[in-house]
Coordinates of C-alpha atoms and ligand atoms in Angstrom, one line a residue:
X23 CA -37.3 12.8 -15.7
X24 CA -35.6 12.1 -19.0
X25 CA -32.3 12.2 -17.3
X26 CA -33.2 9.6 -14.7
X27 CA -34.7 7.4 -17.4
X28 CA -31.3 7.5 -19.2
X29 CA -29.5 6.8 -16.0
X30 CA -31.7 3.8 -15.3
X31 CA -30.7 2.3 -18.5
X32 CA -27.1 2.0 -17.3
X33 CA -28.0 0.1 -14.2
X34 CA -27.0 -3.6 -14.0
X35 CA -29.6 -6.3 -14.0
X36 CA -30.2 -8.0 -10.6
X37 CA -27.1 -9.9 -9.5
X38 CA -25.9 -11.6 -6.3
X39 CA -24.7 -8.8 -4.0
X40 CA -20.9 -8.4 -3.6
X41 CA -21.1 -10.0 -0.1
X42 CA -23.0 -12.9 -1.6
X43 CA -20.3 -13.3 -4.3
X44 CA -17.6 -13.2 -1.6
X45 CA -19.3 -16.1 0.2
X46 CA -20.3 -17.9 -3.0
X47 CA -16.7 -18.1 -4.3
X48 CA -15.2 -18.4 -0.8
X49 CA -13.1 -15.2 -1.4
X50 CA -11.2 -14.9 1.8
X51 CA -9.0 -11.8 1.7
X52 CA -5.3 -12.6 1.2
X53 CA -3.0 -10.4 3.3
X54 CA -0.1 -10.8 0.8
X55 CA -2.1 -9.1 -1.9
X56 CA -3.3 -6.4 0.5
X57 CA -6.9 -7.4 0.0
X58 CA -9.4 -5.3 1.9
X59 CA -12.8 -5.1 0.2
X60 CA -15.3 -2.4 -0.1
X61 CA -18.7 -4.0 -0.1
X62 CA -21.0 -1.1 0.5
X63 CA -22.2 0.1 -2.9
X64 CA -23.2 3.6 -1.5
X65 CA -19.5 4.1 -0.6
X66 CA -18.2 2.7 -3.9
X67 CA -20.7 5.0 -5.7
X68 CA -19.3 7.9 -3.7
X69 CA -15.7 7.1 -4.7
X70 CA -16.7 6.8 -8.4
X71 CA -18.5 10.1 -8.3
X72 CA -15.2 11.8 -7.5
X73 CA -14.0 10.8 -11.0
X74 CA -16.7 13.1 -12.5
X75 CA -19.2 12.1 -15.3
X76 CA -18.2 8.7 -16.6
X77 CA -21.0 8.3 -19.1
X78 CA -19.6 7.0 -22.4
X79 CA -16.0 7.0 -21.1
X80 CA -13.2 4.5 -21.0
X81 CA -12.1 3.4 -17.5
X82 CA -9.3 1.2 -16.2
X83 CA -9.9 -0.2 -12.8
X84 CA -7.0 -1.5 -10.8
X85 CA -7.5 -4.6 -8.6
X86 CA -11.3 -5.0 -8.9
X87 CA -11.4 -8.0 -6.5
X88 CA -15.0 -9.0 -5.8
X89 CA -16.2 -6.1 -7.9
X90 CA -17.9 -3.5 -5.7
X91 CA -16.2 -0.5 -7.4
X92 CA -16.6 -2.3 -10.7
X93 CA -20.4 -2.3 -10.3
X94 CA -20.4 1.4 -9.4
X95 CA -18.3 2.3 -12.5
X96 CA -20.7 0.3 -14.7
X97 CA -23.7 1.9 -13.1
X98 CA -22.2 5.3 -13.6
X99 CA -22.4 4.6 -17.4
X100 CA -18.8 3.8 -18.4
X101 CA -18.9 2.5 -22.0
X102 CA -15.7 0.5 -21.8
X103 CA -14.3 -0.7 -18.5
X104 CA -11.0 -2.6 -18.4
X105 CA -10.2 -4.3 -15.1
X106 CA -6.8 -5.7 -14.2
X107 CA -6.8 -8.2 -11.4
X108 CA -3.9 -10.4 -10.3
X109 CA -5.8 -12.9 -8.2
X110 CA -7.5 -15.6 -10.3
X111 CA -10.1 -16.3 -7.6
X112 CA -11.9 -13.1 -8.6
X113 CA -12.1 -13.9 -12.3
X114 CA -15.4 -16.0 -12.2
X115 CA -17.2 -13.3 -10.3
X116 CA -16.0 -10.6 -12.7
X117 CA -17.1 -12.8 -15.6
X118 CA -20.6 -12.8 -14.1
X119 CA -20.5 -9.0 -14.1
X120 CA -19.3 -8.9 -17.7
X121 CA -22.3 -11.0 -18.8
X122 CA -24.6 -8.6 -17.0
X123 CA -23.0 -5.7 -18.9
X124 CA -22.4 -7.0 -22.4
X125 CA -19.4 -5.6 -24.3
X126 CA -18.7 -3.1 -21.5
X127 CA -16.4 -5.0 -19.3
X128 CA -13.0 -6.4 -20.3
X129 CA -11.2 -8.6 -17.8
X130 CA -7.4 -8.8 -17.7
X131 CA -5.9 -11.4 -15.4
X132 CA -2.5 -9.8 -14.8
X133 CA -0.3 -7.5 -12.8
X134 CA -0.9 -3.8 -13.0
X135 CA 2.8 -3.1 -12.4
X136 CA 3.7 -4.7 -15.7
X137 CA 0.5 -4.3 -17.7
X138 CA 0.9 -2.2 -20.8
X139 CA -1.9 0.3 -20.8
X140 CA -0.7 2.3 -23.8
X141 CA -2.3 -0.2 -26.2
X142 CA -5.4 -1.0 -24.1
X143 CA -7.6 1.7 -25.5
X144 CA -8.4 3.1 -29.0
X145 CA -5.9 5.6 -30.2
X146 CA -8.8 7.9 -31.3
X147 CA -9.5 8.9 -27.7
X148 CA -6.1 10.6 -27.5
X149 CA -6.1 14.3 -26.8
X150 CA -3.2 16.7 -27.1
X151 CA -1.5 17.3 -23.8
X152 CA -2.5 21.0 -23.6
X153 CA -6.2 20.3 -24.2
X154 CA -8.8 18.8 -22.0
X155 CA -8.1 15.3 -20.6
X156 CA -9.1 12.3 -22.8
X157 CA -12.3 10.4 -21.9
X158 CA -10.2 7.9 -19.9
X159 CA -10.1 7.5 -16.2
X160 CA -8.1 5.2 -13.9
X161 CA -9.9 4.2 -10.8
X162 CA -8.9 1.9 -8.0
X163 CA -9.1 0.9 -4.4
X164 CA -5.4 0.3 -4.6
X165 CA -3.7 -2.8 -3.2
X166 CA -1.7 -1.2 -0.3
X167 CA 1.4 -3.3 -1.1
X168 CA 1.7 -1.8 -4.6
X169 CA 0.3 1.7 -4.2
X170 CA 3.7 3.5 -3.7
X171 CA 5.6 1.6 -6.5
X172 CA 2.6 2.1 -8.8
X173 CA 2.2 5.8 -8.2
X174 CA 6.0 6.3 -8.8
X175 CA 5.7 4.4 -12.0
X176 CA 2.7 6.4 -13.1
X177 CA 4.4 9.7 -12.2
X178 CA 7.3 8.7 -14.4
X179 CA 4.9 7.9 -17.2
X180 CA 3.2 11.3 -16.7
X181 CA 6.6 12.9 -17.2
X182 CA 7.3 10.8 -20.3
X183 CA 3.7 11.0 -21.6
X184 CA 3.7 7.2 -21.9
X185 CA 1.6 4.3 -20.6
X186 CA -1.9 5.6 -19.7
X187 CA -0.7 9.1 -20.3
X188 CA 0.1 8.4 -24.0
X189 CA -3.6 9.3 -24.5
X190 CA -3.2 12.7 -22.8
X191 CA -3.7 14.0 -19.3
X192 CA -5.5 10.8 -18.1
X193 CA -7.1 11.4 -14.7
X194 CA -6.7 9.1 -11.7
X195 CA -9.1 8.6 -8.8
X196 CA -7.5 6.3 -6.3
X197 CA -7.6 5.3 -2.6
X198 CA -4.5 5.3 -0.6
X199 CA -3.5 4.5 2.9
X200 CA -4.1 7.7 5.0
X201 CA -0.3 8.3 5.5
X202 CA 0.4 8.0 1.8
X203 CA -2.5 10.3 0.8
X204 CA -1.3 12.8 3.3
X205 CA 2.2 12.8 1.8
X206 CA 0.8 13.0 -1.7
X207 CA -1.2 16.2 -0.9
X208 CA 1.0 17.7 1.8
X209 CA 1.6 21.5 1.4
X210 CA 4.8 23.5 2.1
X211 CA 5.9 23.3 5.8
X212 CA 3.4 20.6 6.7
X213 CA 4.8 17.7 8.7
X214 CA 3.9 15.2 6.0
X215 CA 5.8 17.1 3.3
X216 CA 8.2 14.5 1.7
X217 CA 9.8 13.4 -1.5
X218 CA 6.5 11.9 -2.6
X219 CA 4.8 15.3 -2.2
X220 CA 7.2 17.0 -4.5
X221 CA 7.3 14.2 -7.1
X222 CA 3.5 14.1 -7.3
X223 CA 2.8 17.8 -7.1
X224 CA 5.4 18.9 -9.7
X225 CA 3.5 16.8 -12.2
X226 CA -0.1 16.7 -11.1
X227 CA -2.8 18.6 -9.3
X228 CA -3.5 16.4 -6.3
X229 CA -6.8 16.6 -4.3
X230 CA -7.8 14.8 -1.2
X231 CA -11.5 13.9 -1.7
X232 CA -12.6 12.3 1.6
X233 CA -11.5 9.8 4.2
X234 CA -12.8 6.2 4.1
X235 CA -13.2 4.9 7.6
X236 CA -11.3 1.7 8.4
X237 CA -14.5 0.0 9.4
X238 CA -15.8 0.3 5.8
X239 CA -13.2 -2.3 4.7
X240 CA -13.7 -6.1 5.0
X241 CA -11.6 -7.2 6.7
X242 CA -10.6 -3.9 8.5
X243 CA -7.0 -3.0 7.5
X244 CA -4.6 -3.6 10.3
X245 CA -0.8 -3.1 10.5
X246 CA 1.0 -6.4 10.0
X247 CA 2.9 -5.9 13.3
X248 CA 0.6 -5.1 16.2
X249 CA 3.2 -3.3 18.4
X250 CA 3.7 0.4 19.2
X251 CA 5.4 2.2 16.3
X252 CA 8.3 3.2 18.5
X253 CA 9.1 -0.4 19.4
X254 CA 8.9 -1.5 15.8
X255 CA 11.1 1.4 14.7
X256 CA 13.7 0.5 17.4
X257 CA 13.9 -3.2 16.4
X258 CA 14.0 -2.4 12.7
X259 CA 16.6 0.3 13.1
X260 CA 18.9 -1.9 15.2
X261 CA 18.6 -4.8 12.8
X262 CA 19.3 -2.7 9.7
X263 CA 22.4 -0.9 11.2
X264 CA 24.5 -3.8 9.9
X265 CA 22.5 -4.6 6.7
X266 CA 25.2 -6.9 5.2
X267 CA 25.8 -9.0 8.4
X268 CA 23.6 -11.7 10.0
X269 CA 20.6 -10.0 11.5
X270 CA 21.5 -11.1 15.1
X271 CA 24.5 -8.7 15.0
X272 CA 22.1 -5.7 15.0
X273 CA 19.6 -7.4 17.3
X274 CA 22.3 -7.8 20.0
X275 CA 22.4 -4.0 20.2
X276 CA 18.9 -3.9 21.7
X277 CA 20.4 -5.2 25.0
X278 CA 23.0 -3.9 27.5
X279 CA 26.3 -5.8 27.5
X280 CA 25.6 -7.7 30.7
X281 CA 22.7 -9.6 29.3
X282 CA 23.3 -9.2 25.5
X283 CA 24.2 -12.7 24.5
X284 CA 21.5 -14.4 26.7
X285 CA 18.6 -12.1 25.6
X286 CA 19.6 -12.1 22.0
X287 CA 19.6 -15.8 22.1
X288 CA 16.2 -15.9 23.8
X289 CA 14.7 -13.4 21.4
X290 CA 15.8 -15.4 18.4
X291 CA 14.5 -18.6 19.9
X292 CA 11.1 -17.1 20.7
X293 CA 10.8 -15.7 17.2
X294 CA 11.9 -19.2 15.9
X295 CA 14.4 -17.7 13.4
X296 CA 17.6 -18.8 11.7
X297 CA 20.2 -16.2 13.1
X298 CA 22.2 -16.3 9.9
X299 CA 19.6 -14.6 7.9
X300 CA 20.5 -11.1 6.7
X301 CA 18.3 -8.1 7.5
X302 CA 17.2 -7.8 3.8
X303 CA 16.1 -11.5 3.8
X304 CA 13.7 -11.2 6.7
X305 CA 10.0 -11.2 5.8
X306 CA 7.4 -8.9 7.5
X307 CA 6.0 -12.0 9.4
X308 CA 9.6 -12.6 10.8
X309 CA 9.9 -8.9 11.8
X310 CA 6.5 -9.4 13.5
X311 CA 7.8 -12.4 15.4
X312 CA 10.9 -10.4 16.5
X313 CA 8.9 -7.4 17.6
X314 CA 6.5 -9.6 19.6
X315 CA 9.5 -11.4 21.2
X316 CA 11.1 -8.0 22.1
X317 CA 7.8 -6.7 23.5
X318 CA 7.7 -9.8 25.7
X319 CA 11.2 -9.3 27.0
X320 CA 10.5 -5.6 27.7
X321 CA 7.4 -6.6 29.7
X322 CA 9.7 -8.8 31.9
X323 CA 12.4 -6.1 32.2
X324 CA 10.9 -2.6 31.5
X325 CA 14.4 -1.0 31.8
X326 CA 15.0 -2.4 28.3
X327 CA 12.5 0.0 26.7
X328 CA 14.7 3.0 27.2
X329 CA 18.0 1.2 26.5
X330 CA 19.8 2.6 23.5
X331 CA 23.2 1.2 22.5
X332 CA 24.3 4.4 20.8
X333 CA 23.5 6.4 23.9
X334 CA 25.6 3.9 25.9
X335 CA 28.5 4.3 23.5
X336 CA 28.2 8.1 23.6
X337 CA 28.3 8.1 27.4
X338 CA 31.3 5.7 27.5
X339 CA 33.1 8.0 25.1
X340 CA 32.4 10.9 27.3
X341 CA 33.6 8.8 30.2
X342 CA 36.9 8.2 28.4
X343 CA 37.4 11.9 27.7
X344 CA 36.7 12.8 31.3
X345 CA 39.2 10.3 32.5
X346 CA 41.8 11.8 30.3
X347 CA 41.0 15.2 31.5
X348 CA 41.4 14.0 35.0
X349 CA 44.8 12.5 34.2
X350 CA 46.1 15.8 32.7
Ligands
SAM13 N1 -11.4 -3.1 -5.6 C1 -11.8 -4.1 -4.6 C2 -12.6 -3.5 -3.5 O1 -12.5 -2.2 -3.4 O2 -13.3 -4.2 -2.8 C3 -10.5 -4.8 -4.0 C4 -9.5 -3.9 -3.4 S1 -8.2 -4.8 -2.6 C5 -7.6 -3.5 -1.6 C6 -6.9 -4.8 -3.8 C7 -7.2 -5.7 -5.0 O3 -6.0 -5.6 -5.9 C8 -7.3 -7.2 -4.7 O4 -8.3 -7.7 -5.5 C9 -6.0 -7.8 -5.2 O5 -6.1 -9.1 -5.6 C10 -5.6 -6.9 -6.3 N2 -4.2 -6.8 -6.6 C11 -3.1 -6.8 -5.7 N3 -1.9 -6.7 -6.4 C12 -2.3 -6.5 -7.7 C13 -1.5 -6.2 -8.8 N4 -0.1 -6.1 -8.8 N5 -2.1 -6.1 -10.0 C14 -3.5 -6.2 -10.1 N6 -4.2 -6.4 -9.0 C15 -3.7 -6.5 -7.8

């Protein structure tokens, strides 16, 4: 009973729900900032529980957004929660939370990729590397667009014992896109084993805790290009084969010679693009328009689906060799 009494003292006073806040401040999710919110407090509590006992600890939350995880971290008893949020629209809602949890929530309106965490917490929490971790946790439902650069940056800081790791072996509890999480935790010989697996596992012990279903996010995360992976891969591969040239040079190679000029022209017109852009200058939305246009052309002529320029070249080459053989 005593324990539950203590726990109750951590709970926040009544506040508008996270969904009400989203409506109140008209917080439409911005795709560019990879915003997909977790509004179910039972789920955010479950994520926070994975970090262990937070009572009296320091926490840095990455991208608090409308503050679902933030509430769970405060309810779990964190003494000092620092949140770093890039989008100014969320700051008023976070200030409301900060008033409800006096002196426990610090709000930084900034970019986690450049924020200096090494001076954000008191030096006295530092623990020698060989000892137990400091009472500092990093928690976040990571913005998808920054999760990979951020984890690479943090891994380098683990190696250098800098940034959040200047305090010791600071623990991280993070959500990742399923494919990234699988690569981070992939064991030897598994299909997902990649550079990221080695880079993370040579420095950290990585555990996969549980899978959050897509439907738990508002809005549900969706790929920015709604076409089959194989089609997207083919379009992107062809465009990038001449990365320094105008993108239409690679695009042309999606089509057999007989209709190459005409269909390339049609695809660019449908996607409404300037053909002199270079592959590296194309935005995801422009790749989406190109993939949609290519899917449309494939629906009109299904033989395009299996057309591969390289294959054609290889066969032509074989043809040339055969001819020579014949001549000899
Ligand atoms: N934590 C909230 C939740 O679970 O509902 C929001 C998660 S949403 C996937 C990612 C959040 O990170 C958004 O609030 C977005 O504005 C923020 N964000 C995106 N890029 C950021 C960056 N570079 N630095 C800090 N916050 C960022």
